[in-house]
Coordinates of C-alpha atoms and ligand atoms in Angstrom, one line a residue:
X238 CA 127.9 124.8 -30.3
X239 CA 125.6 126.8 -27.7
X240 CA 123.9 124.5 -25.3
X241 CA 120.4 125.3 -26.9
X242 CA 121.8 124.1 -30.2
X243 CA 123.2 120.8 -28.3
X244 CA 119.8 119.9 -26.8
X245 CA 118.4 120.2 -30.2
X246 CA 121.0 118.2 -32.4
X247 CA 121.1 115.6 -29.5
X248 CA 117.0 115.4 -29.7
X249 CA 116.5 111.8 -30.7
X250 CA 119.2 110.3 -28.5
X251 CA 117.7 112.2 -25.4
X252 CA 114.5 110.2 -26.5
X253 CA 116.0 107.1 -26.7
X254 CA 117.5 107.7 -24.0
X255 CA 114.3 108.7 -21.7
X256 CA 112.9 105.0 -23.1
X257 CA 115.3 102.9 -21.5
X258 CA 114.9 104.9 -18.6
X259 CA 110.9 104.8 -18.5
X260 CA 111.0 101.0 -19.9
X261 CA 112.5 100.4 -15.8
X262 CA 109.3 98.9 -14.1
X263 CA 110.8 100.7 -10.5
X264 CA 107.3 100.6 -8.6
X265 CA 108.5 101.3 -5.2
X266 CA 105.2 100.2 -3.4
X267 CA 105.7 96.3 -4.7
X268 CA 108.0 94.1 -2.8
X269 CA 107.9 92.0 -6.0
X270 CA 109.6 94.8 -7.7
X271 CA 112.3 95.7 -5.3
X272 CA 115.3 94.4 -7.9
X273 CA 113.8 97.0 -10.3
X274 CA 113.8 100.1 -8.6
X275 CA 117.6 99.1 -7.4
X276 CA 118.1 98.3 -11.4
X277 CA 116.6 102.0 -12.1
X278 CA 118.6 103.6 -9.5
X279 CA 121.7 101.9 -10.7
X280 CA 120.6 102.6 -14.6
X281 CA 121.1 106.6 -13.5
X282 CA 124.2 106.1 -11.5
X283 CA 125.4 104.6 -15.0
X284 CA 124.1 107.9 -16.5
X285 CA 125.0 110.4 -14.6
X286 CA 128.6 108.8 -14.8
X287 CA 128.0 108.8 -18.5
X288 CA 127.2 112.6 -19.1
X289 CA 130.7 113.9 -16.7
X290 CA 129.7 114.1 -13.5
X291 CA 132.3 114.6 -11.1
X292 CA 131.0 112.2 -8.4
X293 CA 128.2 109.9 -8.8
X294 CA 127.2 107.5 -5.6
X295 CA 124.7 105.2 -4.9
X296 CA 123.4 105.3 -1.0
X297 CA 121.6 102.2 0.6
X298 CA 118.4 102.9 3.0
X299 CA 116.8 100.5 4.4
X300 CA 114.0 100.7 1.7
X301 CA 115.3 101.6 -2.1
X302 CA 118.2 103.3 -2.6
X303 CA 119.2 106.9 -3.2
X304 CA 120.8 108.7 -6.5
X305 CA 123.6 110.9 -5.0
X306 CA 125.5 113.2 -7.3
X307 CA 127.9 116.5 -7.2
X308 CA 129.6 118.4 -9.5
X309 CA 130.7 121.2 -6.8
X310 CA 133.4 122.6 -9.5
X311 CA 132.1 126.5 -10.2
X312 CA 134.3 127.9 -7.3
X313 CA 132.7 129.1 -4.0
X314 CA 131.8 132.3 -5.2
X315 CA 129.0 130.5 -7.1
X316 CA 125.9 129.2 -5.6
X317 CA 125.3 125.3 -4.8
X318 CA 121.7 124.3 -6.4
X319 CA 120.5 120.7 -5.0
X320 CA 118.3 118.8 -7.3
X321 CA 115.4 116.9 -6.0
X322 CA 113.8 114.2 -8.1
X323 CA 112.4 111.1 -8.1
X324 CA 112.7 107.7 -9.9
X325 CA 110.2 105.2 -8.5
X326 CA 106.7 105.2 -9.7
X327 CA 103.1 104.4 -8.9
X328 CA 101.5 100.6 -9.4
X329 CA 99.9 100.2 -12.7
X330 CA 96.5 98.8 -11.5
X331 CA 94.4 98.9 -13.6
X332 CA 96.5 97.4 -15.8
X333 CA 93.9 96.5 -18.9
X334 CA 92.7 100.1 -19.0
X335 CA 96.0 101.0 -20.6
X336 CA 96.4 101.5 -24.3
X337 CA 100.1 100.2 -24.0
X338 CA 101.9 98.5 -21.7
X339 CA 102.8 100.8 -19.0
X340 CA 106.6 99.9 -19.4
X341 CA 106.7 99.8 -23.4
X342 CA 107.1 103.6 -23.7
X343 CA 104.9 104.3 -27.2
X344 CA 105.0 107.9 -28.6
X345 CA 101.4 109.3 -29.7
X346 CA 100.5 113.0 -30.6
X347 CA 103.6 114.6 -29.7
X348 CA 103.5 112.5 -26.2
X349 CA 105.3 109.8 -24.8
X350 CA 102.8 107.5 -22.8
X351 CA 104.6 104.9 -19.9
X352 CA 104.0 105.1 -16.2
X353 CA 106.4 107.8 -14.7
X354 CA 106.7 109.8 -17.8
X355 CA 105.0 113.1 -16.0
X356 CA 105.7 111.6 -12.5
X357 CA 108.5 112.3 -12.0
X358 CA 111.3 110.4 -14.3
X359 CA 110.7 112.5 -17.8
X360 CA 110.9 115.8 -15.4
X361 CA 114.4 114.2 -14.1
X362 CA 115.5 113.4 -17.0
X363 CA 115.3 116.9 -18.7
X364 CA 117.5 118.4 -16.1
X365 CA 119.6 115.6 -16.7
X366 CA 120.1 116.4 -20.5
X367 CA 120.0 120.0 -19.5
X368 CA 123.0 119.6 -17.2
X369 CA 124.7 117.5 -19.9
X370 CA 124.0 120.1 -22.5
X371 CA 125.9 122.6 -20.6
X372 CA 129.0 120.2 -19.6
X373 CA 129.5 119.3 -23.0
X374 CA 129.2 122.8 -24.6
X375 CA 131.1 124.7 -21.9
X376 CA 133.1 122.1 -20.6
X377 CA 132.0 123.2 -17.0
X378 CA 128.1 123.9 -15.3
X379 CA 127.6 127.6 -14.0
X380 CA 126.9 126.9 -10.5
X381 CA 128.0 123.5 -8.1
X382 CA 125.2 121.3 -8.1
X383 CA 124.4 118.4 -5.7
X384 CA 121.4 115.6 -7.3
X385 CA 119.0 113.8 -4.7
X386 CA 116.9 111.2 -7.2
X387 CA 115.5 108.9 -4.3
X388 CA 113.2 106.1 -4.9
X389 CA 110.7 106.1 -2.3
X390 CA 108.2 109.3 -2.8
X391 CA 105.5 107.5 -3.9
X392 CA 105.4 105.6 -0.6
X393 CA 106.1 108.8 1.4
X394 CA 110.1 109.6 1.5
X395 CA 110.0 107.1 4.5
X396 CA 113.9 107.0 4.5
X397 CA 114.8 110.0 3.4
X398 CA 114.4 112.5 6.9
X399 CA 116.9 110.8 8.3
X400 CA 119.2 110.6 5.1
X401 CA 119.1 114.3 4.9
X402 CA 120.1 114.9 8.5
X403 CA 122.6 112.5 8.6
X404 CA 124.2 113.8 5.3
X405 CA 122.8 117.7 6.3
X406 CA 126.5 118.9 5.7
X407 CA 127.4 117.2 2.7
X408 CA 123.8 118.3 1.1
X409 CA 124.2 122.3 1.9
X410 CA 123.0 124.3 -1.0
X411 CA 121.6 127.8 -1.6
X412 CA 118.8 126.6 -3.3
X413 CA 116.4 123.7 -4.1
X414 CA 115.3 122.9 -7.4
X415 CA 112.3 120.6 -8.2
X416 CA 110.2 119.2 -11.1
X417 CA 107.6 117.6 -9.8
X418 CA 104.7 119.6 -10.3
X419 CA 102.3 120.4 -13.3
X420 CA 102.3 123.9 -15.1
X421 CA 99.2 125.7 -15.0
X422 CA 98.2 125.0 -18.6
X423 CA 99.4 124.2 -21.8
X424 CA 102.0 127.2 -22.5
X425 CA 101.2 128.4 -19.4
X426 CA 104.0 128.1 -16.8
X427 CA 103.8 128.5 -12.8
X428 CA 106.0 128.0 -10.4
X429 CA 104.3 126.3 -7.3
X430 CA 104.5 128.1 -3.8
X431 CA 102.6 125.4 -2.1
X432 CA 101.9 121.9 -1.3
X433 CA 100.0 120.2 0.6
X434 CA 100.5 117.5 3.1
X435 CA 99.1 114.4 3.5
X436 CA 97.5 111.9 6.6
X437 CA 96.2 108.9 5.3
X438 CA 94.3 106.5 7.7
X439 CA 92.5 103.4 7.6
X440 CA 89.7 102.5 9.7
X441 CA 88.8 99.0 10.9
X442 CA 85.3 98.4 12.0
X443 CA 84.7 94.7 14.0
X444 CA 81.1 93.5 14.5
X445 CA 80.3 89.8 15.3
X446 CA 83.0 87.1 15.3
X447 CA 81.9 86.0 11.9
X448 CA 79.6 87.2 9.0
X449 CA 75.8 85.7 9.9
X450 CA 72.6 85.0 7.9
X451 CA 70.8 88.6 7.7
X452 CA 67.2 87.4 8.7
X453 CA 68.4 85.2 11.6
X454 CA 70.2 87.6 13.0
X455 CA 69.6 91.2 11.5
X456 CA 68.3 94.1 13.4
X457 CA 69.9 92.7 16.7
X458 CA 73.0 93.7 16.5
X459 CA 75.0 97.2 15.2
X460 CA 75.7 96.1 11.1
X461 CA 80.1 97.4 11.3
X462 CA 79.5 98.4 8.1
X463 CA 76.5 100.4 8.9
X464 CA 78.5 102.0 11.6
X465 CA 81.2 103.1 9.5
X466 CA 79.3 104.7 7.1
X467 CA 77.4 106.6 10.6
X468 CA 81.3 107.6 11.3
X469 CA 82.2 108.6 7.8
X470 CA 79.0 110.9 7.8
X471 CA 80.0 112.4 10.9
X472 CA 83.3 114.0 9.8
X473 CA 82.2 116.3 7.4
X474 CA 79.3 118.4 7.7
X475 CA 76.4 119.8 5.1
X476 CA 78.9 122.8 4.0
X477 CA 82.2 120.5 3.5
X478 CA 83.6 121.0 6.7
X479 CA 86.0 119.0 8.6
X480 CA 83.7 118.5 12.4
X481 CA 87.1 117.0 13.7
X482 CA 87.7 119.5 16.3
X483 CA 90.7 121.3 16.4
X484 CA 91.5 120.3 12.7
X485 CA 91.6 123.7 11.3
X486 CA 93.6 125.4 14.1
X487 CA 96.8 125.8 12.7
X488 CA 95.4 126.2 9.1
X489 CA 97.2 129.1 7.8
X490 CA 94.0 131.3 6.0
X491 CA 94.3 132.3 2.2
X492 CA 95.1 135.8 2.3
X493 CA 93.5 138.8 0.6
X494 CA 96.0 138.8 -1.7
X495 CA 96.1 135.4 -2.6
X496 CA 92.6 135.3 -3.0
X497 CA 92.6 137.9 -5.5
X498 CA 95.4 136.3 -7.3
X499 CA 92.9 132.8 -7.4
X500 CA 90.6 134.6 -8.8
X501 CA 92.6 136.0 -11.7
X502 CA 94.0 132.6 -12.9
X503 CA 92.3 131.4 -15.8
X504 CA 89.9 128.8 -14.7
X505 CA 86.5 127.7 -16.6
X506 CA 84.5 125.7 -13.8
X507 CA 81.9 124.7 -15.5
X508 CA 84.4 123.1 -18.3
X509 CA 86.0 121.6 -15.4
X510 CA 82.4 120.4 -14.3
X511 CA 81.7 118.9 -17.4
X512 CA 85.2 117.3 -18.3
X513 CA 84.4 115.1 -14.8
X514 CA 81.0 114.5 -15.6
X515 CA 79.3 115.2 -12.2
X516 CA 76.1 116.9 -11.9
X517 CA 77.5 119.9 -9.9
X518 CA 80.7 120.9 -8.1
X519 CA 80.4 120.1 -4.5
X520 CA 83.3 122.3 -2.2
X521 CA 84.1 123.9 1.3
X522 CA 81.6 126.7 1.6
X523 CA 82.8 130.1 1.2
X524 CA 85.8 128.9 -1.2
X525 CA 86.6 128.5 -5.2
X526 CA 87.1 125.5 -6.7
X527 CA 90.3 126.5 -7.1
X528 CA 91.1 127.0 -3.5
X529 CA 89.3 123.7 -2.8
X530 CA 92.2 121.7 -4.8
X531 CA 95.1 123.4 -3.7
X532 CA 94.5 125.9 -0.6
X533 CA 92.2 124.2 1.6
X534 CA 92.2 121.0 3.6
X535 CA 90.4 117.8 2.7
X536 CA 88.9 114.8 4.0
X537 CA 87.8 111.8 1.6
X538 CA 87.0 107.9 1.9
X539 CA 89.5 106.5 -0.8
X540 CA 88.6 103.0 0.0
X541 CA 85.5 101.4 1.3
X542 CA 85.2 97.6 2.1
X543 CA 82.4 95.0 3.7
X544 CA 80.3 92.5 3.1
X545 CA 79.0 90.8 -0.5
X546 CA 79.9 92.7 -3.0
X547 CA 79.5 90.6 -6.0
X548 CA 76.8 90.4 -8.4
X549 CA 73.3 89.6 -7.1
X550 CA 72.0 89.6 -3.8
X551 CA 73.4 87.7 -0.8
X552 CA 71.5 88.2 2.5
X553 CA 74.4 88.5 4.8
X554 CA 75.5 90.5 8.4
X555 CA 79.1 91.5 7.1
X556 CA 81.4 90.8 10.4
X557 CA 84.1 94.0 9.8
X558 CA 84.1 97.1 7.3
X559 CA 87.1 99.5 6.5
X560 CA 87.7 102.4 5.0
X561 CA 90.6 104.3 3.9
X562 CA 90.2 107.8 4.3
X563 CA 93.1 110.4 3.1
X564 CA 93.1 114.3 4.8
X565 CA 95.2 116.6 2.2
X566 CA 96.6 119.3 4.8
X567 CA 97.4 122.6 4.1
X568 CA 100.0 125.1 6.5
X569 CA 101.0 124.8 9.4
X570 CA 98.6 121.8 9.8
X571 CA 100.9 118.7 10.7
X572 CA 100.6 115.5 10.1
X573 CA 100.8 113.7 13.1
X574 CA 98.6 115.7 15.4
X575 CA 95.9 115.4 12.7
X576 CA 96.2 111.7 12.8
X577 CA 95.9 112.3 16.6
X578 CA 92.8 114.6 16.6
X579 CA 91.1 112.1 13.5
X580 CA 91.8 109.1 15.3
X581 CA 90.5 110.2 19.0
X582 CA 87.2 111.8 17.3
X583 CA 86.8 109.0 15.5
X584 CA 87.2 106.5 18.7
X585 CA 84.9 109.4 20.0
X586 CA 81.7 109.2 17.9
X587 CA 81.6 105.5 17.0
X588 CA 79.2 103.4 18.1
X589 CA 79.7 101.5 21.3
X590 CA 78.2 98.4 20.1
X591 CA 80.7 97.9 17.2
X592 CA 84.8 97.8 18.1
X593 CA 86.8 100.6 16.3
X594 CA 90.5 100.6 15.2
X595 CA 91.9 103.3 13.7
X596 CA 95.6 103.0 11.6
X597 CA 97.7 105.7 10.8
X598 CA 99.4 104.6 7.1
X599 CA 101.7 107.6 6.3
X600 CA 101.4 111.1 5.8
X601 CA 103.3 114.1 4.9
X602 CA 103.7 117.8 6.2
X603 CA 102.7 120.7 3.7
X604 CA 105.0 123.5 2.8
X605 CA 104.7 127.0 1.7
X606 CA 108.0 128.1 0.1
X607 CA 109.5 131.4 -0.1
X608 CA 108.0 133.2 -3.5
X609 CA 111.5 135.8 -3.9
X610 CA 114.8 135.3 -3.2
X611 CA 117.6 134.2 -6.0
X612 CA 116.3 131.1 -7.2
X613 CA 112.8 132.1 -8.1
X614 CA 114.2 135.0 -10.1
X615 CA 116.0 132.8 -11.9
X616 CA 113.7 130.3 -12.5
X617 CA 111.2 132.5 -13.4
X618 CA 113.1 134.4 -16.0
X619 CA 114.2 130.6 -17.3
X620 CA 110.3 130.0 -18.0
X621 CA 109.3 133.7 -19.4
X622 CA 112.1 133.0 -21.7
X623 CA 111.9 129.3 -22.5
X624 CA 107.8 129.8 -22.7
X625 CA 107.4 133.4 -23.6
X626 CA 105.2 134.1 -20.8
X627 CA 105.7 135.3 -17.5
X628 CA 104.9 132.1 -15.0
X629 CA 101.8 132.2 -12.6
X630 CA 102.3 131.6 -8.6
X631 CA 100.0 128.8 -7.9
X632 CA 99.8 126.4 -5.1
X633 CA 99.3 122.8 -5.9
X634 CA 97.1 120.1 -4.1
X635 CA 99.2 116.8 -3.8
X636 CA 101.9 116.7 -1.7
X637 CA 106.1 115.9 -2.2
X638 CA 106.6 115.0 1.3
X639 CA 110.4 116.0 1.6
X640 CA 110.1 119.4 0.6
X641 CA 109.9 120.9 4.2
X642 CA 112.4 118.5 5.1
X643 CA 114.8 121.4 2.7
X644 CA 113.4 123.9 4.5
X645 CA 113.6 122.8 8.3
X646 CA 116.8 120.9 8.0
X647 CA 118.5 122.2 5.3
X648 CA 117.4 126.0 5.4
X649 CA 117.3 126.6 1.6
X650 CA 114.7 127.6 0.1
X651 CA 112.8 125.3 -3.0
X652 CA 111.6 126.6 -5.9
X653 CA 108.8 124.2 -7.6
X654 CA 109.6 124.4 -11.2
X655 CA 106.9 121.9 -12.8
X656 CA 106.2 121.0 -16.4
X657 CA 104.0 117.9 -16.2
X658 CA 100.2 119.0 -17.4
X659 CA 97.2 118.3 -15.2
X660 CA 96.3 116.0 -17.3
X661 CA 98.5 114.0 -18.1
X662 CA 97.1 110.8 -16.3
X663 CA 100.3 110.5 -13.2
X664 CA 99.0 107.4 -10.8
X665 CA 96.1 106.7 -13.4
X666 CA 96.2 104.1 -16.6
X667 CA 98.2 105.9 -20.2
X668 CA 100.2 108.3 -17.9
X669 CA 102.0 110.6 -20.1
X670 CA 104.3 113.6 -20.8
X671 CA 104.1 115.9 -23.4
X672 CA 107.0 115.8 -25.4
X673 CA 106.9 120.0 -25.9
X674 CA 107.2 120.4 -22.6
X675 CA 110.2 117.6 -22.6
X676 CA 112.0 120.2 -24.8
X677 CA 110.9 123.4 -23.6
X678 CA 112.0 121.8 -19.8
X679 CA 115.3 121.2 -21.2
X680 CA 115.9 124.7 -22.4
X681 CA 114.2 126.1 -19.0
X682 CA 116.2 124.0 -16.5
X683 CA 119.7 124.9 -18.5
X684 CA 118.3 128.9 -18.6
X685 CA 117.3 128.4 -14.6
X686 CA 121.3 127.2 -13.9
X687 CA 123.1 129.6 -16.2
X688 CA 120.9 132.4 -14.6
X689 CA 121.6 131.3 -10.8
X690 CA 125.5 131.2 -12.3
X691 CA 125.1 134.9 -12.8
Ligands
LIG245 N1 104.4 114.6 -8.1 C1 103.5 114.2 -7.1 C2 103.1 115.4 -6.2 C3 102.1 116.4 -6.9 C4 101.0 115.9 -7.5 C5 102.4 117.7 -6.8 C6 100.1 116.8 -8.1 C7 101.5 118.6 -7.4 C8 100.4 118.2 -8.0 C9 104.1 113.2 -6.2 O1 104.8 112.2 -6.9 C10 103.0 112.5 -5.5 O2 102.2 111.8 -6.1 N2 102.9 112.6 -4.1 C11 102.1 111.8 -3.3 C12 102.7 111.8 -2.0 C13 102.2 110.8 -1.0 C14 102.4 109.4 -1.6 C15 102.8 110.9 0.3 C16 100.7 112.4 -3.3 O3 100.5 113.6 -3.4 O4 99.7 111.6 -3.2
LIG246 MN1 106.0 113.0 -8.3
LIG247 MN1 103.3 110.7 -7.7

């Protein structure tokens, strides 16, 4: 039996299979569900055992624990591929906007809907079963490979820097491989040269010592909540700039060429427009949508909280406002000097009559990866084969915080081999993966580690 023939034959087991897995509720975020992300990480550990693999280890951290694998048996004359992956998964909130329970996988329309299923455990699991396929058919896999399935990415790979330098020898590869990104479009595939970072901050307005009646006392003092909605104002100008100064300096500029390769992917904006319902598109001047979501930086108020806000009127002085505002980064912009720059302008332009905190939550660095070299070769020939198309370079907008961790520490270059769909609802209510692209990831991983075997 060729391995191609064993993914197929094996089909409904490998479904099975990817329900137990999803049915795991491992939302790393919640302390209430620390047991089952450790249950999930041990569930693979189990399964990786299961399908042959030479050595399969579970590593504490002082958060959740980390998937460690190797099967480093394809001689030294054969490259060392490390997959990245991971196994925790977003909160479900909100919950009754689901059609199904979010840990009850249910299979609609040629999709499998349960939170993770696109992000990131159904892309794990195909390389699983791809890797499987190959052991079982071949009785050996075509190049050593090392697996890193950590369960703390969706809080920001806190532990994880210092895993990787700690275990920097034991984790040398040629070449990273990760699924953790979308493809283009349906039967479109890309492979991802870009991410971007992240710096998430919250800010903390205090006004009076309590909240106070708004006739007695309004108009004689600054309203916090006013005056964070004066600071929000201030950090983005008329054309979607960023005023923070110094925030774009180390922002690597699109080039001509990549420009003119935006422009050629297929992209209807005013479909997009109307698929999101808003009036018009607002962006960064001088940019395409396009290059608004992936290759430029962003600042946005994901939270906002003061004062009354239930139903009715109450006449009321709130005493504090916050807000949560996320900056997506793009290279060579870094995290932590744009939490410094955001958090002195913002000290900088608020009103003196209010008291300002600002908090820096967690952030990530961007990454541009190499877009040659063996492993994209191979992974793109894996997809033009797999899909029948050749895949697009694209650059994506959220961020996978360890991924320049490969490249500063490591030195190996990642390819971003994705085959989630944009729309497939990851860290929103009926997440899902389509299962097409469950199958046609399963042929493309095995094609990507056969051809980096050659
Ligand atoms: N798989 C995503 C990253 C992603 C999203 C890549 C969309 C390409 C397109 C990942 O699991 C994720 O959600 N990352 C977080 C990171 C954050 C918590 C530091 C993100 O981007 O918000
Ligand atoms: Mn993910
Ligand atoms: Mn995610």
């Amino acid at each position: 039996m060729t391995y191609s023939e064993y993914l197929d034959h094996h089909h409904d087991r490998f479904i099975t299979e990817l329900t137990e897995f999803l049915s795991i509720p491992s939302i790393s975020t919640a302390p209430e569900h620390a047991s089952d992300v450790r249950n999930c990480g041990e569930w693979l550990v189990n399964h990786l055992k299961k399908i042959g693999l030479h050595t399969v280890e579970l590593h504490e951290t002082p958060g959740h624990p980390i998937v460690y694998a190797e099967h480093c048996l394809a001689g030294p004359d054969k490259p060392t591929v490390l997959f990245y992956g991971h196994y925790d998964v977003q909160p479900v909130d909100p919950i009754e906007l689901w059609t199904n329970p979010p840990f009850e996988p249910t299979f609609r329309d040629g999709k499998v809907f349960a939170r993770g299923a696109t992000d990131d455990k159904g892309q794990v699991f195909l390389h699983i079963k791809a890797l499987e396929a190959l052991l079982a058919t071949s009785g050996a896999l075509p190049v050593n490979i090392k697996l890193l399935i950590e369960g703390e990415e969706e809080i920001g790979s806190i532990n994880l820097t210092s895993y990787i330098e700690k275990n920097k020898e034991r984790l040398a590869c040629d070449t990273v491989m990760v699924s953790d990104t979308p493809l283009y479009g349906p039967g479109l595939p890309s492979l991802c040269y870009g991410l971007r970072g992240l710096c998430y901050m919250e800010i903390h307005v205090q006004g009076p010592n309590r909240d106070l009646h708004s006739g007695s006392y309004g108009g004689s003092i600054m309203n916090p909540a006013n005056a964070l909605c004066e600071i929000i104002s201030n950090l983005k100008d008329e054309h979607g700039k960023i005023t923070i100064p110094g925030f774009y300096d180390d922002v690597v500029d699109l080039s001509v060429e990549e420009r003119a390769e935006y422009a050629k992917l297929p992209f209807d904006s005013k479909a997009f427009q109307q698929g999101l319902n808003v009036p018009l598109l607002f962006g960064e001047q001088g940019y395409t949508t396009l290059e608004h979501i992936s290759g430029r930086p962003t600042l946005d108020v994901n939270g906002l909280y003061s004062g009354f806000t239930g139903i009715g009127a109450k006449t009321v002085l709130p005493a504090k406002a916050s807000a949560k505002v996320s900056m997506r980064l793009v290279a060579n912009q870094d995290t932590d000097d744009i939490a410094t720059k955001f958090t002195n302008h913002v000290l900088d332009i608020a009103p003196t009559s209010v008291q300002v905190e600002v908090v820096n939550l967690h952030g990530a660095n961007p990454v541009l990866v190499e877009r040659s070299g063996k492993g994209m070769h191979a992974a793109s020939k894996a997809l033009k084969e797999a899909y029948g198309k050749e895949p697009y370079f694209t650059r994506e907008g959220g961020s996978i915080p360890v991924c320049i961790i490969f490249d500063t520490i490591l030195k190996a270059p990642t390819v971003l081999m994705g085959f989630g769909l944009q729309d497939e609802n990851a860290h929103s209510p009926d997440e899902h993966f389509d299962l097409e692209n469950f199958s046609l990831g399963m042929k493309a991983a095995s094609l990507f580690y056969v051809n980096m075997g050659e």
